[in-house]
mmCIF file of C-alpha atoms and ligand atoms in Angstrom:
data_model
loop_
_atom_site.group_PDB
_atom_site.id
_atom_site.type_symbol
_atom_site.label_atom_id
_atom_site.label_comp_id
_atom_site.label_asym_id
_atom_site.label_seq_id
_atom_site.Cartn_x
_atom_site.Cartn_y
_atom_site.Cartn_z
ATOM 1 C CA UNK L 1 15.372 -19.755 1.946
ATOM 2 C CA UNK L 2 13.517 -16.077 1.380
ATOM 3 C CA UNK L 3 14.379 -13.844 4.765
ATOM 4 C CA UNK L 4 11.078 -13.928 6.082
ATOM 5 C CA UNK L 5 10.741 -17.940 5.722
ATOM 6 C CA UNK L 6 14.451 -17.613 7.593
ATOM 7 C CA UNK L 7 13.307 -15.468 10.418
ATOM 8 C CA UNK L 8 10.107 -17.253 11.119
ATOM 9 C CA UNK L 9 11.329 -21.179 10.122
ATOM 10 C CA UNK L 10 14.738 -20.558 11.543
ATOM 11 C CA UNK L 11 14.607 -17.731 14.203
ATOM 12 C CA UNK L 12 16.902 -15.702 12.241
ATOM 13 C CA UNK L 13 17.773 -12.443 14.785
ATOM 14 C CA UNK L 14 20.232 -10.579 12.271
ATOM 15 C CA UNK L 15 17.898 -9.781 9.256
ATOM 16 C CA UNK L 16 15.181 -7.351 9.324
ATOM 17 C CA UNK L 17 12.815 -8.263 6.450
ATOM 18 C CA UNK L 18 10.032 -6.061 5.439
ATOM 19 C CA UNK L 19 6.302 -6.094 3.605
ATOM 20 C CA UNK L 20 4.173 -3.814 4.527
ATOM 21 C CA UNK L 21 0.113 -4.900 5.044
ATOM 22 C CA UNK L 22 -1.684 -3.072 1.766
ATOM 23 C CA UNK L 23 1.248 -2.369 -0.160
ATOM 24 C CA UNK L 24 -0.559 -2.678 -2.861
ATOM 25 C CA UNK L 25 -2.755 -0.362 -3.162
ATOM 26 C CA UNK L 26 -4.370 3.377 -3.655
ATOM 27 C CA UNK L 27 -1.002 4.755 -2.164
ATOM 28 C CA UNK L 28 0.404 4.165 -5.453
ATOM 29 C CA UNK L 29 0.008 6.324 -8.580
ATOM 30 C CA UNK L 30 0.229 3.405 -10.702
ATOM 31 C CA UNK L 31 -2.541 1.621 -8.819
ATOM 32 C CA UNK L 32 -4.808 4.748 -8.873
ATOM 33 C CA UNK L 33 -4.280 4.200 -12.859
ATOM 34 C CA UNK L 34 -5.241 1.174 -13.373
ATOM 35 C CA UNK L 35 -8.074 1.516 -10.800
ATOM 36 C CA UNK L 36 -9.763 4.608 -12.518
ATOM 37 C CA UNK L 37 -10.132 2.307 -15.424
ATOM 38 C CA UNK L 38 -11.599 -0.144 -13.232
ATOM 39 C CA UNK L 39 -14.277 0.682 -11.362
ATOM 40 C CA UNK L 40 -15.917 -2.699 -9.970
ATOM 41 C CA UNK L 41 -13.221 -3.781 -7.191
ATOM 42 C CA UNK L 42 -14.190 -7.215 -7.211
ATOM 43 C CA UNK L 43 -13.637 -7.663 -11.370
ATOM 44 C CA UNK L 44 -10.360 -5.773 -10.845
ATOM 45 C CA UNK L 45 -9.397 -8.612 -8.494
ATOM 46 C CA UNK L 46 -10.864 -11.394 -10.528
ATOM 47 C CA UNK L 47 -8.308 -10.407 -13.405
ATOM 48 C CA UNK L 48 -5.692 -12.310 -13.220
ATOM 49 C CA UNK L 49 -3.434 -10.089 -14.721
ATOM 50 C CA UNK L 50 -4.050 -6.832 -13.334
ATOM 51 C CA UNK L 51 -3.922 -8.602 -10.074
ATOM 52 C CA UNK L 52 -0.333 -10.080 -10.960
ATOM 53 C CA UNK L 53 0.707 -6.808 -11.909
ATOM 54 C CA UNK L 54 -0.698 -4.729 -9.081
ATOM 55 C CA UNK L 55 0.776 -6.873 -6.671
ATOM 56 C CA UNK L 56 4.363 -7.027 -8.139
ATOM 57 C CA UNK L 57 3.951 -3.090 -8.555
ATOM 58 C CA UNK L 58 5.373 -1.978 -4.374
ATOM 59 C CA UNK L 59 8.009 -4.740 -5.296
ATOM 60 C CA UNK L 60 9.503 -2.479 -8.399
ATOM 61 C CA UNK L 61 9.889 0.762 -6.324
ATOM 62 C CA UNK L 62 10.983 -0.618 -3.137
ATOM 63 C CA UNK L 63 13.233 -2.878 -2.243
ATOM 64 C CA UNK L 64 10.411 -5.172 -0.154
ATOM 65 C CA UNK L 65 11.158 -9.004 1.084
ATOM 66 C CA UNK L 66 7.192 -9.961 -0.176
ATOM 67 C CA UNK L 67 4.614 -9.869 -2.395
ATOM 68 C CA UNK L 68 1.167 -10.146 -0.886
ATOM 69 C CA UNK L 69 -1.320 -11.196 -3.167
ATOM 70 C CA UNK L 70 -3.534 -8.278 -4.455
ATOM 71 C CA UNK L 71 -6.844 -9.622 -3.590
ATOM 72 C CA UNK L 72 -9.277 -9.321 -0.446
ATOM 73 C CA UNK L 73 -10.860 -11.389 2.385
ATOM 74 C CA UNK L 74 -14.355 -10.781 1.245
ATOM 75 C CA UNK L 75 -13.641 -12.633 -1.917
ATOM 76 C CA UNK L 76 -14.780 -15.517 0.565
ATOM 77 C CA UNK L 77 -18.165 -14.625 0.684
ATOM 78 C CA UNK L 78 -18.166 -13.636 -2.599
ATOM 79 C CA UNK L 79 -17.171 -16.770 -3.574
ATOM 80 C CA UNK L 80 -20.153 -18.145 -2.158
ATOM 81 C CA UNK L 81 -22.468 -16.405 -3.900
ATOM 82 C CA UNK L 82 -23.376 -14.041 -0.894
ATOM 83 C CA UNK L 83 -23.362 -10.178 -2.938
ATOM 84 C CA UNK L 84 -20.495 -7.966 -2.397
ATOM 85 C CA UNK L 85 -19.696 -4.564 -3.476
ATOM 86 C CA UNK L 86 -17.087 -1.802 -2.602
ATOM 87 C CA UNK L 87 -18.735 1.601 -2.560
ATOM 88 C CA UNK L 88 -16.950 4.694 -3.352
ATOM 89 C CA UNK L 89 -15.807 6.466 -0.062
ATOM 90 C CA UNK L 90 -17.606 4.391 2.359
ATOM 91 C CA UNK L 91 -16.579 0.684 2.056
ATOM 92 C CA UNK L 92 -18.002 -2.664 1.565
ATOM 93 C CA UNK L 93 -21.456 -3.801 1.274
ATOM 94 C CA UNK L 94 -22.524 -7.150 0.902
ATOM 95 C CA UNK L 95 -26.143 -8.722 0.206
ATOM 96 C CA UNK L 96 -28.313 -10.646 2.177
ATOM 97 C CA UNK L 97 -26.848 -14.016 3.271
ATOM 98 C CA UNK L 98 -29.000 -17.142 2.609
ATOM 99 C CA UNK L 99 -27.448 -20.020 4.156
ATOM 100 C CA UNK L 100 -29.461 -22.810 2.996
ATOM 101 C CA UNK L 101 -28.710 -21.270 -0.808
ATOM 102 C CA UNK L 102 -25.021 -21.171 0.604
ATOM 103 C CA UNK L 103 -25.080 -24.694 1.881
ATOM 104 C CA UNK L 104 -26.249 -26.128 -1.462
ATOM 105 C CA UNK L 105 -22.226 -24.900 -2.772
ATOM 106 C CA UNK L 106 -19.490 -27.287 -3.547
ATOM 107 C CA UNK L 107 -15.760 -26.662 -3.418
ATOM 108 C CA UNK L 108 -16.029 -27.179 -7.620
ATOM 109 C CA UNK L 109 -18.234 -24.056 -7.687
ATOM 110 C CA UNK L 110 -16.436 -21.674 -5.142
ATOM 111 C CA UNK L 111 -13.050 -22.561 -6.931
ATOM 112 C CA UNK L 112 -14.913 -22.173 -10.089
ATOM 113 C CA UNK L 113 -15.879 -18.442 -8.995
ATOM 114 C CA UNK L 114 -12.815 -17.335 -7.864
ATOM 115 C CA UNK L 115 -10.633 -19.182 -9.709
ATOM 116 C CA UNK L 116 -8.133 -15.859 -11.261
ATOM 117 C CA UNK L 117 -7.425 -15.324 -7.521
ATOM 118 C CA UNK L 118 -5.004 -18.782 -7.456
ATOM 119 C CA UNK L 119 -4.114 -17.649 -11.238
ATOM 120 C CA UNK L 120 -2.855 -14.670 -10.389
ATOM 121 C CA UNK L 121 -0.861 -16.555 -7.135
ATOM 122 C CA UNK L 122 0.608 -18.668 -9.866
ATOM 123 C CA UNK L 123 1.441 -15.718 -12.513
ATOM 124 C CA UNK L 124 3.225 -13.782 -9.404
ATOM 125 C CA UNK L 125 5.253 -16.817 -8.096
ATOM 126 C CA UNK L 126 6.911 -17.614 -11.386
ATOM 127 C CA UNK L 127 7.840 -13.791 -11.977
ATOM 128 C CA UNK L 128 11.943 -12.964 -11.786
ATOM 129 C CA UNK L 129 11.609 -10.309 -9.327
ATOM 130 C CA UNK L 130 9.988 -12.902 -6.765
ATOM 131 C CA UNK L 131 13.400 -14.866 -6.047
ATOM 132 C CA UNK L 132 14.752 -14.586 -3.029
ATOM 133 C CA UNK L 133 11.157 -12.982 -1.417
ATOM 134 C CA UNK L 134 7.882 -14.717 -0.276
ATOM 135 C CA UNK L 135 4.667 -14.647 -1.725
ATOM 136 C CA UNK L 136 2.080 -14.079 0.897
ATOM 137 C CA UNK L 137 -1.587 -15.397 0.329
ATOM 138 C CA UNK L 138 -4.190 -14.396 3.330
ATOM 139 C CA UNK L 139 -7.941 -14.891 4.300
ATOM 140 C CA UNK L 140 -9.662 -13.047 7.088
ATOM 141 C CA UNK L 141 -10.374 -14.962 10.040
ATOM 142 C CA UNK L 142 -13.063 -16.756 10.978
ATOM 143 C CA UNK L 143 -14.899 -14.300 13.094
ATOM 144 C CA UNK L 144 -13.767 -10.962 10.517
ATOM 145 C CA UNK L 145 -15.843 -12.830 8.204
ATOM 146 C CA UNK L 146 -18.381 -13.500 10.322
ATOM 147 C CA UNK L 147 -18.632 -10.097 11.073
ATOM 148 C CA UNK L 148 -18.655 -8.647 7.216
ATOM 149 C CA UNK L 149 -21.017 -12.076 6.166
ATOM 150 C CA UNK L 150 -24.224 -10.695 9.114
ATOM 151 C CA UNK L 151 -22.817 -6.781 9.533
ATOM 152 C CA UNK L 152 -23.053 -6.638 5.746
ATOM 153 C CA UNK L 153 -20.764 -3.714 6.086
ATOM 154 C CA UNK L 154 -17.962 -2.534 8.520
ATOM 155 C CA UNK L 155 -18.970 -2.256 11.847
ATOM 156 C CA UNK L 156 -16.930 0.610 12.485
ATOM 157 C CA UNK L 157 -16.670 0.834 16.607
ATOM 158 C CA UNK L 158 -18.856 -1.516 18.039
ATOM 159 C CA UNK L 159 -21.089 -4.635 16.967
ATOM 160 C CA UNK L 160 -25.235 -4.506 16.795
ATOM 161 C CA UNK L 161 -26.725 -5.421 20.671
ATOM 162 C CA UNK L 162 -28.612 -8.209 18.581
ATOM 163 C CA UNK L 163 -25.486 -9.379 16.754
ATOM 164 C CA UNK L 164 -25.402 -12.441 19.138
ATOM 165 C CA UNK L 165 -29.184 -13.092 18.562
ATOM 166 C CA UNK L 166 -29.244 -15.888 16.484
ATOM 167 C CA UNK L 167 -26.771 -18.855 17.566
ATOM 168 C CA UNK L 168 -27.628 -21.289 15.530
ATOM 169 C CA UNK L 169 -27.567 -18.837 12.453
ATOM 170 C CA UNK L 170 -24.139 -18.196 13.704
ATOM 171 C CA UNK L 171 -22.691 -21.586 13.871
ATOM 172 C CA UNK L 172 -23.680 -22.788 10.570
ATOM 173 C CA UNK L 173 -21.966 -19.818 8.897
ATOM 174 C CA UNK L 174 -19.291 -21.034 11.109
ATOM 175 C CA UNK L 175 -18.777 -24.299 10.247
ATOM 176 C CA UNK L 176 -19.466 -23.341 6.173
ATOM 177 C CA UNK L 177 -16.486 -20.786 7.137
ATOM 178 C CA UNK L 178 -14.348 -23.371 8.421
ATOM 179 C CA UNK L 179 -14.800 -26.275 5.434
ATOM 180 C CA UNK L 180 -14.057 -23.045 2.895
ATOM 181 C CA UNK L 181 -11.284 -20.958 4.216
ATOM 182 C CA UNK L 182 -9.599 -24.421 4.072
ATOM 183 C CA UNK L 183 -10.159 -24.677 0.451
ATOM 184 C CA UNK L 184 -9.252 -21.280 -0.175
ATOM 185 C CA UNK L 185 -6.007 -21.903 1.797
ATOM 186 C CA UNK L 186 -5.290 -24.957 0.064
ATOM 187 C CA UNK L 187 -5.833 -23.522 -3.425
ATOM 188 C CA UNK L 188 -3.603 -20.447 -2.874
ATOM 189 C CA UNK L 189 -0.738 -22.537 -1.416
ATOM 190 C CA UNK L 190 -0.834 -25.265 -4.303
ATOM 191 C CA UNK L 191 -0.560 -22.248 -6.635
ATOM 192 C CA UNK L 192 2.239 -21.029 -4.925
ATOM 193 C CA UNK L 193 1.758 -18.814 -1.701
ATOM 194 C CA UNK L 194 4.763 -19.836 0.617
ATOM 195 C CA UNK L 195 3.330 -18.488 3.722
ATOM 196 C CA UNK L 196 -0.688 -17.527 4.889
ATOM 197 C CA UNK L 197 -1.415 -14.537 6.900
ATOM 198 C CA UNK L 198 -4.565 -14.485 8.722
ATOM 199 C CA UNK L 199 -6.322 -10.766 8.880
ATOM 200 C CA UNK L 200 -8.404 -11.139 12.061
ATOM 201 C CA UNK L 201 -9.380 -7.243 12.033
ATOM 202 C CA UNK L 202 -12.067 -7.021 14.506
ATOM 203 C CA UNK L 203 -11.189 -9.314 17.329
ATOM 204 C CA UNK L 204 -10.397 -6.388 19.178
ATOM 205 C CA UNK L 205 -14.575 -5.638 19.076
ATOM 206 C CA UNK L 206 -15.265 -9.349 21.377
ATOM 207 C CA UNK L 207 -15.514 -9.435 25.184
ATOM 208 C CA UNK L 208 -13.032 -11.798 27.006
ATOM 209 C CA UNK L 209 -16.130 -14.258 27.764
ATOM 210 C CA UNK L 210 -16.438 -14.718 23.758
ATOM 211 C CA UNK L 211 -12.945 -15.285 22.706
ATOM 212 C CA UNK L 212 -12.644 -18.898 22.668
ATOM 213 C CA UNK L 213 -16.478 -19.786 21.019
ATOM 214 C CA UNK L 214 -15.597 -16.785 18.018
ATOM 215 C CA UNK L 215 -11.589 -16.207 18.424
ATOM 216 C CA UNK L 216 -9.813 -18.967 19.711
ATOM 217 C CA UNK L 217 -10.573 -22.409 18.505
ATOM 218 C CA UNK L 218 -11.946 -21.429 15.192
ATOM 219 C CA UNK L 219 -8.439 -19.729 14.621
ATOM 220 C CA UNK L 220 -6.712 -22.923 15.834
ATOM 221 C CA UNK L 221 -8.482 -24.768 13.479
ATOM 222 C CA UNK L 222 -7.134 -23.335 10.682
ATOM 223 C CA UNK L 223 -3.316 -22.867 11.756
ATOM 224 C CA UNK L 224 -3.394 -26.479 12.706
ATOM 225 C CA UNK L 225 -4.624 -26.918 8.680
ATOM 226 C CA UNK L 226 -2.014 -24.581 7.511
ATOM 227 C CA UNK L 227 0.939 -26.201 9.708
ATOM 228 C CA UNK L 228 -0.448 -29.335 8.365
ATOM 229 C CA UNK L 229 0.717 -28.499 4.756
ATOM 230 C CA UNK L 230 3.740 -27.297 5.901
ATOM 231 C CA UNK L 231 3.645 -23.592 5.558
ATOM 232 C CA UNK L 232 3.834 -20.684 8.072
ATOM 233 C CA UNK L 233 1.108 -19.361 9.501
ATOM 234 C CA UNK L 234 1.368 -15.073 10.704
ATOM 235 C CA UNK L 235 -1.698 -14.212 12.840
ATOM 236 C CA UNK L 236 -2.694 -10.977 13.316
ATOM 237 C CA UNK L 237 -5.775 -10.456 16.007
ATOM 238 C CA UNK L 238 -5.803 -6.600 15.836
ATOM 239 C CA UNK L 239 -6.876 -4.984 18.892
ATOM 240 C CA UNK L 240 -6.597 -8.199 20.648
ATOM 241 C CA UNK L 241 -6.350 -7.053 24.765
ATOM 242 C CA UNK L 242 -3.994 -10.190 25.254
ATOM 243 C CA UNK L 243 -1.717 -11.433 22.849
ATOM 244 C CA UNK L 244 0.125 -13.717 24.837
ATOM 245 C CA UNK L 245 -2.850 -15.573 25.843
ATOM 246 C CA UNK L 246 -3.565 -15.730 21.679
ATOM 247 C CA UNK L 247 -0.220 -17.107 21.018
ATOM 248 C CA UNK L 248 -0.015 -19.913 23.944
ATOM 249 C CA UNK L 249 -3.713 -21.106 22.927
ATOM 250 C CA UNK L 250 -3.853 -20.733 18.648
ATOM 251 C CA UNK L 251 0.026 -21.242 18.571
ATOM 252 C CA UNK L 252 0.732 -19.293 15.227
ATOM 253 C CA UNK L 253 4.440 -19.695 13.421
ATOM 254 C CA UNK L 254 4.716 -15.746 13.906
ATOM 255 C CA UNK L 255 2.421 -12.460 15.546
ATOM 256 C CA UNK L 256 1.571 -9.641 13.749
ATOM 257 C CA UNK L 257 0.643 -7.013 16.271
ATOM 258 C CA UNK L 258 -1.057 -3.483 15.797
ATOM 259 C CA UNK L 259 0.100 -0.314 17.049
ATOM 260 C CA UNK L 260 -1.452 0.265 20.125
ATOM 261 C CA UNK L 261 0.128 -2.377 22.111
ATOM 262 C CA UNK L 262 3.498 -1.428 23.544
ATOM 263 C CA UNK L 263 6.384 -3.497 21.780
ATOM 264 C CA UNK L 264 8.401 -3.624 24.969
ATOM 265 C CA UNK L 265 5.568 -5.979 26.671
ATOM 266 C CA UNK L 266 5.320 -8.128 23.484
ATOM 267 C CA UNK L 267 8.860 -8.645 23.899
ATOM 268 C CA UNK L 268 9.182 -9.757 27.069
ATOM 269 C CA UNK L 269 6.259 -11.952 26.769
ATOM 270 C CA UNK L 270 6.024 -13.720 23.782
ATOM 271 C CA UNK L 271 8.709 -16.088 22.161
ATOM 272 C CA UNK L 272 7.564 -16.623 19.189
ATOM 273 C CA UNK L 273 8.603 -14.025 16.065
ATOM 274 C CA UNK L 274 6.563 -11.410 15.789
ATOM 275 C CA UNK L 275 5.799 -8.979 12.367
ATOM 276 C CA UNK L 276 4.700 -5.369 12.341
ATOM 277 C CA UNK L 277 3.401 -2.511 14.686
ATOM 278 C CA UNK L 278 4.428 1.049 13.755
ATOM 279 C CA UNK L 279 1.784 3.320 13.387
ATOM 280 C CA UNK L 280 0.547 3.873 9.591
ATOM 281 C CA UNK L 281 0.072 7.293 10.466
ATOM 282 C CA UNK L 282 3.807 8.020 10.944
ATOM 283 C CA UNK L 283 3.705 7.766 7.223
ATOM 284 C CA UNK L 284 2.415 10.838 7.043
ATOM 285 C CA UNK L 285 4.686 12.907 9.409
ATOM 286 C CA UNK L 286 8.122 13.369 8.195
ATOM 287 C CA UNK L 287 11.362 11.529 7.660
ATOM 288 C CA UNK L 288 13.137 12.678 11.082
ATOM 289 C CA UNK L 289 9.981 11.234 13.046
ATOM 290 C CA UNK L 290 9.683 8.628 10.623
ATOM 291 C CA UNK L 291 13.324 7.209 11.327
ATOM 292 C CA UNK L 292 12.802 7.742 14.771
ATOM 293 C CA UNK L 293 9.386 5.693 15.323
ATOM 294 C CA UNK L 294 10.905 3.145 13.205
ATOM 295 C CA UNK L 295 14.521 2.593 15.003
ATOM 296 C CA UNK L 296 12.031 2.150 18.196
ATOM 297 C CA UNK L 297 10.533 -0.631 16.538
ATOM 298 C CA UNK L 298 14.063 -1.652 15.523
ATOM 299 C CA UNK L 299 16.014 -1.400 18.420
ATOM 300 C CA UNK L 300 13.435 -3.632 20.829
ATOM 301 C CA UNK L 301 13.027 -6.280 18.478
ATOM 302 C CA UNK L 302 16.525 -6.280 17.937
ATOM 303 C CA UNK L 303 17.308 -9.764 19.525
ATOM 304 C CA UNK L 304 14.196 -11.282 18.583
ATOM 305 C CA UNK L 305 12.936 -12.510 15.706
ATOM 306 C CA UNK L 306 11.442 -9.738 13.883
ATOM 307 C CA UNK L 307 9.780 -9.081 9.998
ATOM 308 C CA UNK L 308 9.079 -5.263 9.701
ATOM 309 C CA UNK L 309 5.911 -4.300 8.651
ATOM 310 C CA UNK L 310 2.885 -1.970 10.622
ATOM 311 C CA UNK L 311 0.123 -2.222 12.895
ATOM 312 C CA UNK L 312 -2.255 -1.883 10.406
ATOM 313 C CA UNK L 313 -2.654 -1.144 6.591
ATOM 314 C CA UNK L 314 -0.834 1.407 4.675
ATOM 315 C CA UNK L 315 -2.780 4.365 4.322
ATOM 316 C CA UNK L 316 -4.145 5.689 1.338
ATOM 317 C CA UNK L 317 -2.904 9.443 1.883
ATOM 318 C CA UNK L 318 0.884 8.055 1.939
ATOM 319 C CA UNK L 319 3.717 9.341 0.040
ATOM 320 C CA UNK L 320 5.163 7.065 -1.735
ATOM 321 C CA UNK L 321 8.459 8.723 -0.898
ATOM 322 C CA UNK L 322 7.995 8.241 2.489
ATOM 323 C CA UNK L 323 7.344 4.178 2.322
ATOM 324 C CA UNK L 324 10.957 4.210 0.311
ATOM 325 C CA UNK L 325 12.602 5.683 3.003
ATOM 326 C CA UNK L 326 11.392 3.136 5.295
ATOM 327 C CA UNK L 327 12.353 0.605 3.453
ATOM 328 C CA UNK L 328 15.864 1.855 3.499
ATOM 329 C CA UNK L 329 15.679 2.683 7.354
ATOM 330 C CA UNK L 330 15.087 -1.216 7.939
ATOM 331 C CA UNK L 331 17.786 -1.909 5.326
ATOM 332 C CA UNK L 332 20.272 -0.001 6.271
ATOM 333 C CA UNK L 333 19.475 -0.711 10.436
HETATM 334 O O1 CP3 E 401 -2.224 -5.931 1.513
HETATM 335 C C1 CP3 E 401 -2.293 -5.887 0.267
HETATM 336 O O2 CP3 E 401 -1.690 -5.070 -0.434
HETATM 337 C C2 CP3 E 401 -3.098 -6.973 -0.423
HETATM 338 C C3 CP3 E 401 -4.443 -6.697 -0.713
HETATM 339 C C4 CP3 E 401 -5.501 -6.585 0.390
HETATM 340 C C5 CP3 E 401 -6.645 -5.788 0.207
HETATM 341 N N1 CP3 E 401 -7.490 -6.002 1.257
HETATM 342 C C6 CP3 E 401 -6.898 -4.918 -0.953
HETATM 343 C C7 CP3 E 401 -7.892 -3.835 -0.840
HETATM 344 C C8 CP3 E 401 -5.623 -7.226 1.631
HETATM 345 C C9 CP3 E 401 -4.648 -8.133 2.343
HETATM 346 C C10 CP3 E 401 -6.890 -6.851 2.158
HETATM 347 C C11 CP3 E 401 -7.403 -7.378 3.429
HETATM 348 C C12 CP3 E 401 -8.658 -6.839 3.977
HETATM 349 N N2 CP3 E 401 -9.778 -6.456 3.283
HETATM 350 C C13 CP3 E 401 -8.943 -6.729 5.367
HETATM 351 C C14 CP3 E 401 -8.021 -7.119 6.480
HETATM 352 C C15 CP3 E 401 -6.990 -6.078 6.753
HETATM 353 C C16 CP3 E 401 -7.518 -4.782 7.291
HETATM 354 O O3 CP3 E 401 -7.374 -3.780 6.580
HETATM 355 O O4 CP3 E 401 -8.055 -4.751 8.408
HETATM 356 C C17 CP3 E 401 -10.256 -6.198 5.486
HETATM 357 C C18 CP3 E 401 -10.977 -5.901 6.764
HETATM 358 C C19 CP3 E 401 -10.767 -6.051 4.162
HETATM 359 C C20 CP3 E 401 -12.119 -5.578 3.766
HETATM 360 C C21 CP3 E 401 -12.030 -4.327 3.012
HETATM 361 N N3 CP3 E 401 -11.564 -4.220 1.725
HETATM 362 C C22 CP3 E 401 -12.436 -3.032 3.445
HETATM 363 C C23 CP3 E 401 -12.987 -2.709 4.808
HETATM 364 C C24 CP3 E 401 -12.207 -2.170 2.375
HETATM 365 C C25 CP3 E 401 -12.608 -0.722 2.286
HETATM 366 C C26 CP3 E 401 -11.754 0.144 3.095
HETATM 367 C C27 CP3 E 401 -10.509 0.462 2.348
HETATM 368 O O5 CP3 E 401 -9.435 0.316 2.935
HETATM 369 O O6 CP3 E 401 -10.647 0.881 1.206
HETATM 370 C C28 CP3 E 401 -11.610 -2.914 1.315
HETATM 371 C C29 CP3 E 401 -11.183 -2.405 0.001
HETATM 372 C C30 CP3 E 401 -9.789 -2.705 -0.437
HETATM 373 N N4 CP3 E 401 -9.135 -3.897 -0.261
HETATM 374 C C31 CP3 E 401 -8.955 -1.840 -1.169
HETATM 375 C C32 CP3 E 401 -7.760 -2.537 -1.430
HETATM 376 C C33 CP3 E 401 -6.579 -2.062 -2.216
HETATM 377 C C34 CP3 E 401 -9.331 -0.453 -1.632
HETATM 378 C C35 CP3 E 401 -10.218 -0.573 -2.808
HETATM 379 C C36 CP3 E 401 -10.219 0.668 -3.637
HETATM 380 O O7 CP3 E 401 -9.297 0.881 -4.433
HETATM 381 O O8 CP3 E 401 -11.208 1.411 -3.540
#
């Protein structure tokens, strides 16, 4: 069994095992490479073997317990046929959403469309260096989605006053949401993901009152799926004001958790093992603060079950050098 599936299968307290969320990515000379040549985002991760190779690259400099499939959660919409682009130094931007063109679309078409996502899941799971580690496929949650699918770009602090407007718009997207994350799930685990991760990025931008309509049960939904096939689920509701509420209602296998909740309450209230929380931006300080922010980390979780990872995605401005010496800080602990 890989170390992760050991610490969240069998509540294994004396390994530390470490990914870290973007690891693949513009950190990385060699991505930056390959990405220069590359310029449309969604063709670079619609080639199955750039993908492969992107994804294993982290996992040849640093001594990492996971690959995480070098993708992203809006190939979803993508997938059905709603427009998205990634624009130079300001994000995503997708295209108008028309449902009842949307609702027309099959599970053989969406597969058909993103079909060198699962290849590349396959091409990374047979490679040598994967023994012994997991390979991690994800979607966004639910209500991300949601948010990218009507936003039609990142809503940076706060949602549109009319974002509510239209219910019955909202449910329908909803409910397509639901019947194709499944598939998407599905497909990636059949081609060899060993564990999902959920990326719910914006729950921290709902009021209480909304969690359980936008949050809660469409997020239990789809862990019950994943448990149902027998693989791990990792949730992480970033920003979410209660996590312990999160984890006694959507019941994930493990709780990824960002960095501005304090790690001493997370221990003391939740049992289940949780994944991640240092501050990306300690990447960019130096190695004595570095080792320091980490051990904190460390040292709480020290009796729980614990995969080390950080609160949110590794930033682009990292030295590489910096993420090695992490790596060996959690090895070495
Ligand atoms: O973690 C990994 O290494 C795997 C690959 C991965 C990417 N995106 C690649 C990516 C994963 C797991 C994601 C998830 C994702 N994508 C999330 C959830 C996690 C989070 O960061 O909150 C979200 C919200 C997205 C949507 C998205 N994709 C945004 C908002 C952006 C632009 C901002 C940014 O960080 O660049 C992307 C682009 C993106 N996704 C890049 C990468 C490597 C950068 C693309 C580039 O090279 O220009």
């Amino acid at each position: 069994m890989s170390p992760i599936s050991k610490v969240i299968i069998n509540k294994d307290t004396n390994i530390t095992p470490i990914w870290i969320m973007r690891q693949a990515g513009r950190y990385l000379p060699e991505f930056r490479e390959i990405r220069k040549k590359n310029t449309d985002f969604i063709k670079l991760c619609l080639n199955e073997k750039l993908s492969a190779e992107i994804t294993l690259q982290p996992l040849k400099r640093f001594n990492l317990d996971a690959a995480i499939i070098f993708s992203d959660i809006l190939m979803l919409p993508y997938g059905l046929n709603q427009k998205v682009e990634f624009k130079k130094n300001f994000g995503p931007l997708l295209g108008e959403l028309n449902l009842d063109e949307v609702s027309k679309l099959n599970e053989f078409d969406f597969v058909k469309k993103i079909n060198s996502v699962y290849k590349a899941i396959s091409l990374v799971s047979k490679n040598e260096i994967i023994k012994n580690k997991s390979v991690i496929g994800f979607v966004g949650a639910p209500w991300t989605l949601l948010i990218y699918m009507i936003n039609r770009q990142s809503p940076k602090l706060k949602l549109k006053n009319d974002f509510f407007k239209d219910n019955s718009f909202i449910n329908r997207i909803l409910i397509i949401l639901e019947k194709f994350l499944k598939i998407h799930i599905k497909h990636q685990i059949d081609n060899g993901a060993q564990i999902i991760q959920i990326f719910d990025s914006w729950a921290g931008l709902l009021e209480e009152k909304d969690l359980p309509n936008y949050i809660f049960f469409p997020t239990l939904n789809l862990v019950e799926y994943v448990k149902s096939l027998n693989v791990p689920v990792i949730c992480f509701p970033r920003e979410i004001k209660n996590y312990k509420e999160f984890c006694e209602i959507v019941k994930p296998d493990a709780i990824s958790i960002d960095y501005n909740v304090d790690p001493k309450d997370i221990v003391r209230d939740i049992r289940i093992p949780v994944q991640g929380g240092l501050d990306p931006k300690i990447l960019l300080t130096d190695k004595e603060t570095l080792k320091k922010e980490a051990k904190k980390y460390l040292d709480i979780f020290k009796d729980h079950p614990y995969i080390f990872n950080l609160g949110h995605g590794v930033l682009p401005e990292t030295n590489p050098s910096m993420m090695d010496y992490l790596v060996k800080i959690v090895k070495d602990y």
